[in-house]
Amino acid sequence: MKDVVSRCPIEETMRVLSGRWPTLLLYYLKDGTKRFSELRRDNPTVSHRILALELRKLEDAGIVRRTARPGYPLHVDYDLTAPGRRLVPLIDALGSWWERTEDDRTGQVSPMLETYSGTATVETITSAS
Amino acid sequence: MKDVVSRCPIEETMRVLSGRWPTLLLYYLKDGTKRFSELRRDNPTVSHRILALELRKLEDAGIVRRTARPGYPLHVDYDLTAPGRRLVPLIDALGSWWERTEDDRTGQVSPMLETYSGTATVETITSAS
DNA sequence: TCCTGGTTACAGAATTGTGCGTAATTTACA
DNA sequence: TGTAAATTACGCACAATTCTGTAACCAGGA
């Protein structure tokens, strides 16, 4: 998704959140500040380069804040901004939606049920990785 | 995003919604049944191949229902399933989140609110029961 | 030399666009 | 009475574009 076709906020949002890493990073940062190397250890399948690029994208979108401490060895902290924290429950809701949809597919929940209470938690994410 | 790294519902969701088209298609289908050619007219920058692939992906995910009428000329209808309709307000909320975030960045109110029916807020989503 | 958090260059993988083919029926025209 | 063309929703092969990974390099102090 190099450039955008409309200027719609939904497309802008998806431009930032698209892909495997943005939502995962959001979850790893949800509980507090993390360093670059910690994020890498949390998810060893991200390459060094891509992690740097994704973090920069999230930073540019105002979701993540980057704090570099002067001096060597380098020390850089990442944490969520206020908008980033507001985003977390929305992503949670998407996870709950998916689970509910799976229930619909497997027929475990009455298809007549119209309402829904989402209860996605951090465990949903962290226990699966 | 070819394959998945965890089995978490959020990653599954993002695998389906990632990219420019899925959320846009959701919006074009929001108001009712559309034919393949209508969807193409609605958004002339999608190639027919990609539109077909994206629609199939959404169908496989249980978001969109495809109904082919026998006979020629071909006639295929697309509309949202119940899970697809449940997804719409969540996507709306992401759009609202983006606008709110922009307000934070610029300190101004975005004039684009009319284009999208994004009236959902974090509260309406997370407190849905 | 190692450490950390990056960036750059290049290569290989993945995604996307282009254009052509296909089906059965209707309409258009000579 | 032919017959040619248009229609619709794709599938396929191939080319162009874009994304991702690998490896090397940088900084300056312990």
PDB file of C-alpha atoms (C1' of nucleotides) in Angstrom:
ATOM      1  CA  MET A   1       0.000   0.000   0.000  1.00  0.00           C
ATOM      2  CA  LYS A   2       2.287   2.684  -1.234  1.00  0.00           C
ATOM      3  CA  ASP A   3      -0.118   5.513  -1.708  1.00  0.00           C
ATOM      4  CA  VAL A   4      -3.712   6.245  -0.993  1.00  0.00           C
ATOM      5  CA  VAL A   5      -6.648   6.313  -3.362  1.00  0.00           C
ATOM      6  CA  SER A   6      -9.059   8.378  -1.319  1.00  0.00           C
ATOM      7  CA  ARG A   7      -8.420  10.636   1.603  1.00  0.00           C
ATOM      8  CA  CYS A   8     -10.778   8.711   3.791  1.00  0.00           C
ATOM      9  CA  PRO A   9      -9.738   8.240   7.404  1.00  0.00           C
ATOM     10  CA  ILE A  10     -10.450   4.533   7.190  1.00  0.00           C
ATOM     11  CA  GLU A  11      -8.052   4.098   4.342  1.00  0.00           C
ATOM     12  CA  GLU A  12      -5.480   6.165   6.192  1.00  0.00           C
ATOM     13  CA  THR A  13      -5.921   3.940   9.212  1.00  0.00           C
ATOM     14  CA  MET A  14      -5.563   0.777   7.196  1.00  0.00           C
ATOM     15  CA  ARG A  15      -2.464   2.152   5.513  1.00  0.00           C
ATOM     16  CA  VAL A  16      -0.860   2.259   8.936  1.00  0.00           C
ATOM     17  CA  LEU A  17      -2.312  -0.907  10.448  1.00  0.00           C
ATOM     18  CA  SER A  18      -2.060  -3.159   7.403  1.00  0.00           C
ATOM     19  CA  GLY A  19       0.275  -6.077   7.664  1.00  0.00           C
ATOM     20  CA  ARG A  20       1.241  -8.482  10.374  1.00  0.00           C
ATOM     21  CA  TRP A  21       3.331  -6.291  12.635  1.00  0.00           C
ATOM     22  CA  PRO A  22       1.510  -3.071  13.531  1.00  0.00           C
ATOM     23  CA  THR A  23      -1.184  -4.675  15.672  1.00  0.00           C
ATOM     24  CA  LEU A  24       1.287  -7.060  17.259  1.00  0.00           C
ATOM     25  CA  LEU A  25       3.605  -4.197  18.158  1.00  0.00           C
ATOM     26  CA  LEU A  26       0.648  -2.364  19.600  1.00  0.00           C
ATOM     27  CA  TYR A  27       0.090  -5.268  21.932  1.00  0.00           C
ATOM     28  CA  TYR A  28       3.671  -5.631  22.964  1.00  0.00           C
ATOM     29  CA  LEU A  29       3.737  -1.916  23.791  1.00  0.00           C
ATOM     30  CA  LYS A  30       0.381  -1.959  25.501  1.00  0.00           C
ATOM     31  CA  ASP A  31       1.824  -2.879  28.875  1.00  0.00           C
ATOM     32  CA  GLY A  32       4.458  -0.201  28.894  1.00  0.00           C
ATOM     33  CA  THR A  33       7.738   1.007  27.514  1.00  0.00           C
ATOM     34  CA  LYS A  34       9.891  -1.364  25.546  1.00  0.00           C
ATOM     35  CA  ARG A  35      13.305  -1.069  23.993  1.00  0.00           C
ATOM     36  CA  PHE A  36      14.102  -1.902  20.401  1.00  0.00           C
ATOM     37  CA  SER A  37      15.965  -5.048  21.382  1.00  0.00           C
ATOM     38  CA  GLU A  38      13.123  -6.181  23.643  1.00  0.00           C
ATOM     39  CA  LEU A  39      10.632  -5.885  20.816  1.00  0.00           C
ATOM     40  CA  ARG A  40      12.963  -7.919  18.694  1.00  0.00           C
ATOM     41  CA  ARG A  41      13.240 -10.623  21.316  1.00  0.00           C
ATOM     42  CA  ASP A  42       9.462 -10.640  21.790  1.00  0.00           C
ATOM     43  CA  ASN A  43       9.044 -11.479  18.158  1.00  0.00           C
ATOM     44  CA  PRO A  44      12.110 -13.057  16.628  1.00  0.00           C
ATOM     45  CA  THR A  45      10.456 -13.458  13.229  1.00  0.00           C
ATOM     46  CA  VAL A  46      10.577  -9.730  12.501  1.00  0.00           C
ATOM     47  CA  SER A  47      13.748  -8.766  10.780  1.00  0.00           C
ATOM     48  CA  HIS A  48      15.819  -5.998  12.254  1.00  0.00           C
ATOM     49  CA  ARG A  49      15.139  -3.774   9.270  1.00  0.00           C
ATOM     50  CA  ILE A  50      11.392  -4.294   9.149  1.00  0.00           C
ATOM     51  CA  LEU A  51      11.028  -3.692  12.876  1.00  0.00           C
ATOM     52  CA  ALA A  52      12.778  -0.342  12.468  1.00  0.00           C
ATOM     53  CA  LEU A  53      10.581   0.535   9.481  1.00  0.00           C
ATOM     54  CA  GLU A  54       7.343  -0.486  11.184  1.00  0.00           C
ATOM     55  CA  LEU A  55       8.188   1.436  14.323  1.00  0.00           C
ATOM     56  CA  ARG A  56       8.926   4.504  12.267  1.00  0.00           C
ATOM     57  CA  LYS A  57       5.604   4.143  10.463  1.00  0.00           C
ATOM     58  CA  LEU A  58       3.760   3.904  13.774  1.00  0.00           C
ATOM     59  CA  GLU A  59       5.711   6.862  15.065  1.00  0.00           C
ATOM     60  CA  ASP A  60       4.819   8.935  12.005  1.00  0.00           C
ATOM     61  CA  ALA A  61       1.177   8.005  12.501  1.00  0.00           C
ATOM     62  CA  GLY A  62       1.347   9.283  16.063  1.00  0.00           C
ATOM     63  CA  ILE A  63       0.676   5.901  17.615  1.00  0.00           C
ATOM     64  CA  VAL A  64       4.090   5.266  19.091  1.00  0.00           C
ATOM     65  CA  ARG A  65       6.534   7.582  20.774  1.00  0.00           C
ATOM     66  CA  ARG A  66      10.262   7.113  20.332  1.00  0.00           C
ATOM     67  CA  THR A  67      12.623   8.330  23.015  1.00  0.00           C
ATOM     68  CA  ALA A  68      16.348   8.139  22.397  1.00  0.00           C
ATOM     69  CA  ARG A  69      18.707   8.606  25.309  1.00  0.00           C
ATOM     70  CA  PRO A  70      21.994  10.230  24.440  1.00  0.00           C
ATOM     71  CA  GLY A  71      25.203   8.316  24.935  1.00  0.00           C
ATOM     72  CA  TYR A  72      26.568   4.895  24.205  1.00  0.00           C
ATOM     73  CA  PRO A  73      25.607   2.130  24.142  1.00  0.00           C
ATOM     74  CA  LEU A  74      22.495   3.370  22.375  1.00  0.00           C
ATOM     75  CA  HIS A  75      19.264   3.202  24.327  1.00  0.00           C
ATOM     76  CA  VAL A  76      15.905   3.872  22.678  1.00  0.00           C
ATOM     77  CA  ASP A  77      12.514   3.510  24.334  1.00  0.00           C
ATOM     78  CA  TYR A  78       9.207   2.992  22.614  1.00  0.00           C
ATOM     79  CA  ASP A  79       5.784   3.463  24.135  1.00  0.00           C
ATOM     80  CA  LEU A  80       2.239   4.222  23.071  1.00  0.00           C
ATOM     81  CA  THR A  81       0.975   7.757  22.727  1.00  0.00           C
ATOM     82  CA  ALA A  82      -2.510   8.697  23.901  1.00  0.00           C
ATOM     83  CA  PRO A  83      -3.997   7.958  20.455  1.00  0.00           C
ATOM     84  CA  GLY A  84      -2.139   4.658  20.468  1.00  0.00           C
ATOM     85  CA  ARG A  85      -3.727   3.701  23.762  1.00  0.00           C
ATOM     86  CA  ARG A  86      -7.148   4.694  22.437  1.00  0.00           C
ATOM     87  CA  LEU A  87      -6.562   2.383  19.506  1.00  0.00           C
ATOM     88  CA  VAL A  88      -6.015  -0.721  21.614  1.00  0.00           C
ATOM     89  CA  PRO A  89      -9.670  -1.414  22.527  1.00  0.00           C
ATOM     90  CA  LEU A  90     -10.665  -0.992  18.879  1.00  0.00           C
ATOM     91  CA  ILE A  91      -8.174  -3.632  17.828  1.00  0.00           C
ATOM     92  CA  ASP A  92      -9.434  -5.776  20.686  1.00  0.00           C
ATOM     93  CA  ALA A  93     -12.934  -5.440  19.293  1.00  0.00           C
ATOM     94  CA  LEU A  94     -11.738  -6.733  15.949  1.00  0.00           C
ATOM     95  CA  GLY A  95     -10.309  -9.801  17.650  1.00  0.00           C
ATOM     96  CA  SER A  96     -13.581 -10.406  19.433  1.00  0.00           C
ATOM     97  CA  TRP A  97     -15.429  -9.980  16.174  1.00  0.00           C
ATOM     98  CA  TRP A  98     -13.291 -12.644  14.571  1.00  0.00           C
ATOM     99  CA  GLU A  99     -13.929 -15.081  17.398  1.00  0.00           C
ATOM    100  CA  ARG A 100     -17.633 -14.458  17.256  1.00  0.00           C
ATOM    101  CA  THR A 101     -17.505 -15.001  13.481  1.00  0.00           C
ATOM    102  CA  GLU A 102     -15.727 -18.296  13.994  1.00  0.00           C
ATOM    103  CA  ASP A 103     -18.441 -19.335  16.400  1.00  0.00           C
ATOM    104  CA  ASP A 104     -20.967 -18.528  13.712  1.00  0.00           C
ATOM    105  CA  ARG A 105     -19.101 -20.684  11.251  1.00  0.00           C
ATOM    106  CA  THR A 106     -18.857 -23.674  13.567  1.00  0.00           C
ATOM    107  CA  GLY A 107     -22.420 -23.246  14.739  1.00  0.00           C
ATOM    108  CA  GLN A 108     -21.559 -23.035  18.437  1.00  0.00           C
ATOM    109  CA  VAL A 109     -23.577 -19.917  19.041  1.00  0.00           C
ATOM    110  CA  SER A 110     -27.152 -19.287  18.136  1.00  0.00           C
ATOM    111  CA  PRO A 111     -27.248 -17.422  14.825  1.00  0.00           C
ATOM    112  CA  MET A 112     -30.273 -15.490  16.083  1.00  0.00           C
ATOM    113  CA  LEU A 113     -28.190 -13.722  18.695  1.00  0.00           C
ATOM    114  CA  GLU A 114     -27.896 -10.118  17.597  1.00  0.00           C
ATOM    115  CA  THR A 115     -25.949  -8.548  20.399  1.00  0.00           C
ATOM    116  CA  TYR A 116     -22.485  -9.230  21.537  1.00  0.00           C
ATOM    117  CA  SER A 117     -20.167  -8.491  24.397  1.00  0.00           C
ATOM    118  CA  GLY A 118     -16.553  -8.443  23.393  1.00  0.00           C
ATOM    119  CA  THR A 119     -14.035  -9.637  25.925  1.00  0.00           C
ATOM    120  CA  ALA A 120     -10.772  -9.832  24.017  1.00  0.00           C
ATOM    121  CA  THR A 121      -7.787  -9.582  26.306  1.00  0.00           C
ATOM    122  CA  VAL A 122      -4.049  -9.296  26.100  1.00  0.00           C
ATOM    123  CA  GLU A 123      -3.872 -13.024  26.709  1.00  0.00           C
ATOM    124  CA  THR A 124      -5.545 -13.563  23.389  1.00  0.00           C
ATOM    125  CA  ILE A 125      -2.474 -12.122  21.796  1.00  0.00           C
ATOM    126  CA  THR A 126       0.394 -12.974  24.018  1.00  0.00           C
ATOM    127  CA  SER A 127      -0.550 -16.587  24.647  1.00  0.00           C
ATOM    128  CA  ALA A 128      -0.655 -17.266  20.944  1.00  0.00           C
ATOM    129  CA  SER A 129       2.810 -16.022  20.056  1.00  0.00           C
TER     130      SER A 129
ATOM    131  CA  MET B   1       0.893 -11.290   4.293  1.00  0.00           C
ATOM    132  CA  LYS B   2       1.092 -14.807   3.013  1.00  0.00           C
ATOM    133  CA  ASP B   3       0.898 -16.817   6.164  1.00  0.00           C
ATOM    134  CA  VAL B   4       0.271 -16.204   9.794  1.00  0.00           C
ATOM    135  CA  VAL B   5       2.755 -16.102  12.624  1.00  0.00           C
ATOM    136  CA  SER B   6       0.438 -16.634  15.556  1.00  0.00           C
ATOM    137  CA  ARG B   7      -3.046 -18.013  15.716  1.00  0.00           C
ATOM    138  CA  CYS B   8      -4.409 -14.913  17.372  1.00  0.00           C
ATOM    139  CA  PRO B   9      -7.782 -13.634  16.158  1.00  0.00           C
ATOM    140  CA  ILE B  10      -6.415 -10.142  15.649  1.00  0.00           C
ATOM    141  CA  GLU B  11      -3.783 -11.353  13.263  1.00  0.00           C
ATOM    142  CA  GLU B  12      -6.397 -13.419  11.445  1.00  0.00           C
ATOM    143  CA  THR B  13      -8.573 -10.351  11.150  1.00  0.00           C
ATOM    144  CA  MET B  14      -5.753  -8.212   9.843  1.00  0.00           C
ATOM    145  CA  ARG B  15      -4.850 -10.877   7.334  1.00  0.00           C
ATOM    146  CA  VAL B  16      -8.311 -10.383   5.830  1.00  0.00           C
ATOM    147  CA  LEU B  17      -8.646  -6.606   6.229  1.00  0.00           C
ATOM    148  CA  SER B  18      -5.104  -5.600   5.313  1.00  0.00           C
ATOM    149  CA  GLY B  19      -4.725  -3.575   2.168  1.00  0.00           C
ATOM    150  CA  ARG B  20      -6.641  -0.802   0.537  1.00  0.00           C
ATOM    151  CA  TRP B  21      -9.666  -2.673  -0.795  1.00  0.00           C
ATOM    152  CA  PRO B  22     -11.304  -4.789   1.922  1.00  0.00           C
ATOM    153  CA  THR B  23     -12.580  -1.902   4.013  1.00  0.00           C
ATOM    154  CA  LEU B  24     -13.604   0.083   0.954  1.00  0.00           C
ATOM    155  CA  LEU B  25     -15.570  -2.869  -0.395  1.00  0.00           C
ATOM    156  CA  LEU B  26     -17.199  -3.222   2.976  1.00  0.00           C
ATOM    157  CA  TYR B  27     -18.421   0.323   2.624  1.00  0.00           C
ATOM    158  CA  TYR B  28     -19.701  -0.066  -0.896  1.00  0.00           C
ATOM    159  CA  LEU B  29     -21.601  -3.181   0.155  1.00  0.00           C
ATOM    160  CA  LYS B  30     -22.855  -1.607   3.348  1.00  0.00           C
ATOM    161  CA  ASP B  31     -25.943  -0.169   1.705  1.00  0.00           C
ATOM    162  CA  GLY B  32     -27.055  -3.362   0.009  1.00  0.00           C
ATOM    163  CA  THR B  33     -26.428  -5.801  -2.767  1.00  0.00           C
ATOM    164  CA  LYS B  34     -24.022  -4.860  -5.538  1.00  0.00           C
ATOM    165  CA  ARG B  35     -22.970  -6.545  -8.732  1.00  0.00           C
ATOM    166  CA  PHE B  36     -19.381  -7.124  -9.758  1.00  0.00           C
ATOM    167  CA  SER B  37     -19.545  -4.428 -12.423  1.00  0.00           C
ATOM    168  CA  GLU B  38     -21.110  -1.944 -10.027  1.00  0.00           C
ATOM    169  CA  LEU B  39     -18.281  -2.442  -7.575  1.00  0.00           C
ATOM    170  CA  ARG B  40     -15.858  -1.869 -10.405  1.00  0.00           C
ATOM    171  CA  ARG B  41     -17.584   1.334 -11.413  1.00  0.00           C
ATOM    172  CA  ASP B  42     -17.653   2.503  -7.817  1.00  0.00           C
ATOM    173  CA  ASN B  43     -13.905   2.208  -7.729  1.00  0.00           C
ATOM    174  CA  PRO B  44     -12.305   2.271 -11.148  1.00  0.00           C
ATOM    175  CA  THR B  45      -8.777   1.982  -9.797  1.00  0.00           C
ATOM    176  CA  VAL B  46      -9.240  -1.664  -8.797  1.00  0.00           C
ATOM    177  CA  SER B  47      -8.284  -4.030 -11.549  1.00  0.00           C
ATOM    178  CA  HIS B  48     -10.876  -6.698 -12.295  1.00  0.00           C
ATOM    179  CA  ARG B  49      -8.461  -9.400 -11.243  1.00  0.00           C
ATOM    180  CA  ILE B  50      -7.777  -7.856  -7.870  1.00  0.00           C
ATOM    181  CA  LEU B  51     -11.449  -7.116  -7.307  1.00  0.00           C
ATOM    182  CA  ALA B  52     -12.246 -10.764  -7.953  1.00  0.00           C
ATOM    183  CA  LEU B  53      -9.459 -11.902  -5.615  1.00  0.00           C
ATOM    184  CA  GLU B  54     -10.445  -9.511  -2.837  1.00  0.00           C
ATOM    185  CA  LEU B  55     -14.086 -10.473  -3.052  1.00  0.00           C
ATOM    186  CA  ARG B  56     -13.142 -14.141  -2.862  1.00  0.00           C
ATOM    187  CA  LYS B  57     -10.991 -13.454   0.182  1.00  0.00           C
ATOM    188  CA  LEU B  58     -13.865 -11.669   1.903  1.00  0.00           C
ATOM    189  CA  GLU B  59     -16.178 -14.492   0.936  1.00  0.00           C
ATOM    190  CA  ASP B  60     -13.802 -17.085   2.396  1.00  0.00           C
ATOM    191  CA  ALA B  61     -13.651 -15.047   5.590  1.00  0.00           C
ATOM    192  CA  GLY B  62     -17.436 -15.127   5.831  1.00  0.00           C
ATOM    193  CA  ILE B  63     -17.815 -11.373   5.453  1.00  0.00           C
ATOM    194  CA  VAL B  64     -19.346 -11.301   1.999  1.00  0.00           C
ATOM    195  CA  ARG B  65     -21.863 -13.573   0.317  1.00  0.00           C
ATOM    196  CA  ARG B  66     -21.606 -14.293  -3.382  1.00  0.00           C
ATOM    197  CA  THR B  67     -24.733 -15.240  -5.303  1.00  0.00           C
ATOM    198  CA  ALA B  68     -24.344 -16.300  -8.920  1.00  0.00           C
ATOM    199  CA  ARG B  69     -27.440 -16.493 -11.084  1.00  0.00           C
ATOM    200  CA  PRO B  70     -27.344 -19.210 -13.734  1.00  0.00           C
ATOM    201  CA  GLY B  71     -27.469 -18.229 -17.393  1.00  0.00           C
ATOM    202  CA  TYR B  72     -25.923 -15.650 -19.643  1.00  0.00           C
ATOM    203  CA  PRO B  73     -24.963 -12.929 -19.524  1.00  0.00           C
ATOM    204  CA  LEU B  74     -23.429 -13.737 -16.168  1.00  0.00           C
ATOM    205  CA  HIS B  75     -24.983 -12.065 -13.174  1.00  0.00           C
ATOM    206  CA  VAL B  76     -23.366 -12.213  -9.739  1.00  0.00           C
ATOM    207  CA  ASP B  77     -24.565 -10.439  -6.619  1.00  0.00           C
ATOM    208  CA  TYR B  78     -22.484  -9.572  -3.597  1.00  0.00           C
ATOM    209  CA  ASP B  79     -23.757  -8.569  -0.196  1.00  0.00           C
ATOM    210  CA  LEU B  80     -22.631  -8.578   3.411  1.00  0.00           C
ATOM    211  CA  THR B  81     -23.245 -11.522   5.702  1.00  0.00           C
ATOM    212  CA  ALA B  82     -24.320 -11.003   9.308  1.00  0.00           C
ATOM    213  CA  PRO B  83     -20.690 -11.008  10.502  1.00  0.00           C
ATOM    214  CA  GLY B  84     -19.882  -8.568   7.725  1.00  0.00           C
ATOM    215  CA  ARG B  85     -22.572  -6.205   8.951  1.00  0.00           C
ATOM    216  CA  ARG B  86     -21.286  -6.535  12.501  1.00  0.00           C
ATOM    217  CA  LEU B  87     -17.861  -5.547  11.238  1.00  0.00           C
ATOM    218  CA  VAL B  88     -18.989  -2.223   9.758  1.00  0.00           C
ATOM    219  CA  PRO B  89     -19.283  -0.263  13.027  1.00  0.00           C
ATOM    220  CA  LEU B  90     -15.867  -1.499  14.089  1.00  0.00           C
ATOM    221  CA  ILE B  91     -14.316  -0.144  10.898  1.00  0.00           C
ATOM    222  CA  ASP B  92     -16.275   3.040  11.440  1.00  0.00           C
ATOM    223  CA  ALA B  93     -14.708   3.346  14.845  1.00  0.00           C
ATOM    224  CA  LEU B  94     -11.247   3.108  13.301  1.00  0.00           C
ATOM    225  CA  GLY B  95     -12.125   5.970  10.990  1.00  0.00           C
ATOM    226  CA  SER B  96     -13.331   8.041  13.915  1.00  0.00           C
ATOM    227  CA  TRP B  97     -10.189   7.192  15.793  1.00  0.00           C
ATOM    228  CA  TRP B  98      -8.082   8.474  12.919  1.00  0.00           C
ATOM    229  CA  GLU B  99      -9.980  11.739  12.772  1.00  0.00           C
ATOM    230  CA  ARG B 100      -9.672  12.221  16.473  1.00  0.00           C
ATOM    231  CA  THR B 101      -5.955  11.518  16.175  1.00  0.00           C
ATOM    232  CA  GLU B 102      -5.631  14.097  13.427  1.00  0.00           C
ATOM    233  CA  ASP B 103      -7.373  16.611  15.624  1.00  0.00           C
ATOM    234  CA  ASP B 104      -4.785  15.860  18.262  1.00  0.00           C
ATOM    235  CA  ARG B 105      -2.002  16.421  15.766  1.00  0.00           C
ATOM    236  CA  THR B 106      -3.282  19.599  14.137  1.00  0.00           C
ATOM    237  CA  GLY B 107      -5.482  20.957  16.856  1.00  0.00           C
ATOM    238  CA  GLN B 108      -8.126  21.511  14.193  1.00  0.00           C
ATOM    239  CA  VAL B 109     -11.317  19.756  13.202  1.00  0.00           C
ATOM    240  CA  SER B 110     -11.128  17.750  10.017  1.00  0.00           C
ATOM    241  CA  PRO B 111     -13.716  18.805   7.398  1.00  0.00           C
ATOM    242  CA  MET B 112     -14.016  15.273   6.026  1.00  0.00           C
ATOM    243  CA  LEU B 113     -16.507  13.992   8.525  1.00  0.00           C
ATOM    244  CA  GLU B 114     -19.375  14.017   6.028  1.00  0.00           C
ATOM    245  CA  THR B 115     -17.852  11.529   3.622  1.00  0.00           C
ATOM    246  CA  TYR B 116     -17.994   8.653   6.059  1.00  0.00           C
ATOM    247  CA  SER B 117     -20.735   7.590   8.304  1.00  0.00           C
ATOM    248  CA  GLY B 118     -18.283   7.255  11.133  1.00  0.00           C
ATOM    249  CA  THR B 119     -20.292   7.957  14.176  1.00  0.00           C
ATOM    250  CA  ALA B 120     -19.059   5.067  16.243  1.00  0.00           C
ATOM    251  CA  THR B 121     -16.856   5.882  19.174  1.00  0.00           C
ATOM    252  CA  VAL B 122     -14.714   3.887  21.480  1.00  0.00           C
ATOM    253  CA  GLU B 123     -17.578   3.936  23.922  1.00  0.00           C
ATOM    254  CA  THR B 124     -20.183   2.522  21.550  1.00  0.00           C
ATOM    255  CA  ILE B 125     -17.863  -0.309  20.658  1.00  0.00           C
ATOM    256  CA  THR B 126     -16.372  -1.287  23.950  1.00  0.00           C
ATOM    257  CA  SER B 127     -19.596  -0.924  25.841  1.00  0.00           C
ATOM    258  CA  ALA B 128     -21.685  -2.806  23.287  1.00  0.00           C
ATOM    259  CA  SER B 129     -23.550  -5.571  25.012  1.00  0.00           C
TER     260      SER B 129
ATOM    261  C1'  DT C   1      35.955  -6.243  19.939  1.00  0.00           C
ATOM    262  C1'  DC C   2      31.406  -5.933  21.494  1.00  0.00           C
ATOM    263  C1'  DC C   3      27.302  -3.431  22.347  1.00  0.00           C
ATOM    264  C1'  DT C   4      22.789  -0.948  20.509  1.00  0.00           C
ATOM    265  C1'  DG C   5      19.731   1.116  17.217  1.00  0.00           C
ATOM    266  C1'  DG C   6      19.749   2.199  13.143  1.00  0.00           C
ATOM    267  C1'  DT C   7      20.667   2.852   7.654  1.00  0.00           C
ATOM    268  C1'  DT C   8      22.037   1.481   3.068  1.00  0.00           C
ATOM    269  C1'  DA C   9      22.615  -1.730  -1.058  1.00  0.00           C
ATOM    270  C1'  DC C  10      21.348  -5.481  -3.253  1.00  0.00           C
ATOM    271  C1'  DA C  11      18.623  -9.759  -4.145  1.00  0.00           C
ATOM    272  C1'  DG C  12      14.809 -12.569  -3.901  1.00  0.00           C
ATOM    273  C1'  DA C  13       9.886 -13.073  -2.796  1.00  0.00           C
ATOM    274  C1'  DA C  14       5.314 -11.497  -3.056  1.00  0.00           C
ATOM    275  C1'  DT C  15       1.759  -8.738  -4.821  1.00  0.00           C
ATOM    276  C1'  DT C  16      -0.579  -6.360  -8.459  1.00  0.00           C
ATOM    277  C1'  DG C  17      -1.709  -4.829 -13.261  1.00  0.00           C
ATOM    278  C1'  DT C  18      -2.413  -5.858 -18.354  1.00  0.00           C
ATOM    279  C1'  DG C  19      -4.389  -8.047 -21.808  1.00  0.00           C
ATOM    280  C1'  DC C  20      -6.416 -12.038 -23.753  1.00  0.00           C
ATOM    281  C1'  DG C  21      -9.709 -15.997 -23.598  1.00  0.00           C
ATOM    282  C1'  DT C  22     -14.315 -17.964 -22.308  1.00  0.00           C
ATOM    283  C1'  DA C  23     -19.204 -18.972 -21.700  1.00  0.00           C
ATOM    284  C1'  DA C  24     -24.579 -18.527 -23.800  1.00  0.00           C
ATOM    285  C1'  DT C  25     -27.683 -15.339 -25.102  1.00  0.00           C
ATOM    286  C1'  DT C  26     -29.372 -11.070 -27.187  1.00  0.00           C
ATOM    287  C1'  DT C  27     -29.125  -7.279 -30.433  1.00  0.00           C
ATOM    288  C1'  DA C  28     -27.503  -5.187 -34.788  1.00  0.00           C
ATOM    289  C1'  DC C  29     -26.818  -5.278 -39.483  1.00  0.00           C
ATOM    290  C1'  DA C  30     -26.466  -6.923 -44.431  1.00  0.00           C
TER     291       DA C  30
ATOM    292  C1'  DT D   1     -30.948 -16.076 -43.130  1.00  0.00           C
ATOM    293  C1'  DG D   2     -26.659 -15.810 -41.673  1.00  0.00           C
ATOM    294  C1'  DT D   3     -23.226 -13.628 -38.892  1.00  0.00           C
ATOM    295  C1'  DA D   4     -20.853 -10.465 -36.266  1.00  0.00           C
ATOM    296  C1'  DA D   5     -20.542  -7.953 -31.986  1.00  0.00           C
ATOM    297  C1'  DA D   6     -21.689  -6.899 -27.258  1.00  0.00           C
ATOM    298  C1'  DT D   7     -22.542  -8.397 -22.776  1.00  0.00           C
ATOM    299  C1'  DT D   8     -20.672 -10.226 -17.740  1.00  0.00           C
ATOM    300  C1'  DA D   9     -17.731 -12.260 -14.440  1.00  0.00           C
ATOM    301  C1'  DC D  10     -14.201 -14.098 -14.167  1.00  0.00           C
ATOM    302  C1'  DG D  11      -9.284 -17.300 -15.066  1.00  0.00           C
ATOM    303  C1'  DC D  12      -4.695 -17.396 -16.787  1.00  0.00           C
ATOM    304  C1'  DA D  13       0.059 -16.078 -18.227  1.00  0.00           C
ATOM    305  C1'  DC D  14       3.245 -12.828 -17.983  1.00  0.00           C
ATOM    306  C1'  DA D  15       5.258  -8.258 -16.827  1.00  0.00           C
ATOM    307  C1'  DA D  16       5.795  -4.535 -13.670  1.00  0.00           C
ATOM    308  C1'  DT D  17       5.817  -2.997  -9.196  1.00  0.00           C
ATOM    309  C1'  DT D  18       6.467  -3.266  -4.382  1.00  0.00           C
ATOM    310  C1'  DC D  19       7.814  -5.511  -0.214  1.00  0.00           C
ATOM    311  C1'  DT D  20      10.925  -8.080   2.645  1.00  0.00           C
ATOM    312  C1'  DG D  21      15.233 -10.337   4.076  1.00  0.00           C
ATOM    313  C1'  DT D  22      20.377 -10.505   4.350  1.00  0.00           C
ATOM    314  C1'  DA D  23      24.439  -8.689   5.114  1.00  0.00           C
ATOM    315  C1'  DA D  24      27.421  -5.020   5.761  1.00  0.00           C
ATOM    316  C1'  DC D  25      28.366  -0.701   7.890  1.00  0.00           C
ATOM    317  C1'  DC D  26      28.178   3.233  11.313  1.00  0.00           C
ATOM    318  C1'  DA D  27      28.580   5.571  15.971  1.00  0.00           C
ATOM    319  C1'  DG D  28      31.706   5.893  20.472  1.00  0.00           C
ATOM    320  C1'  DG D  29      32.432   4.019  25.085  1.00  0.00           C
ATOM    321  C1'  DA D  30      33.631  -0.239  28.054  1.00  0.00           C
TER     322       DA D  30
END
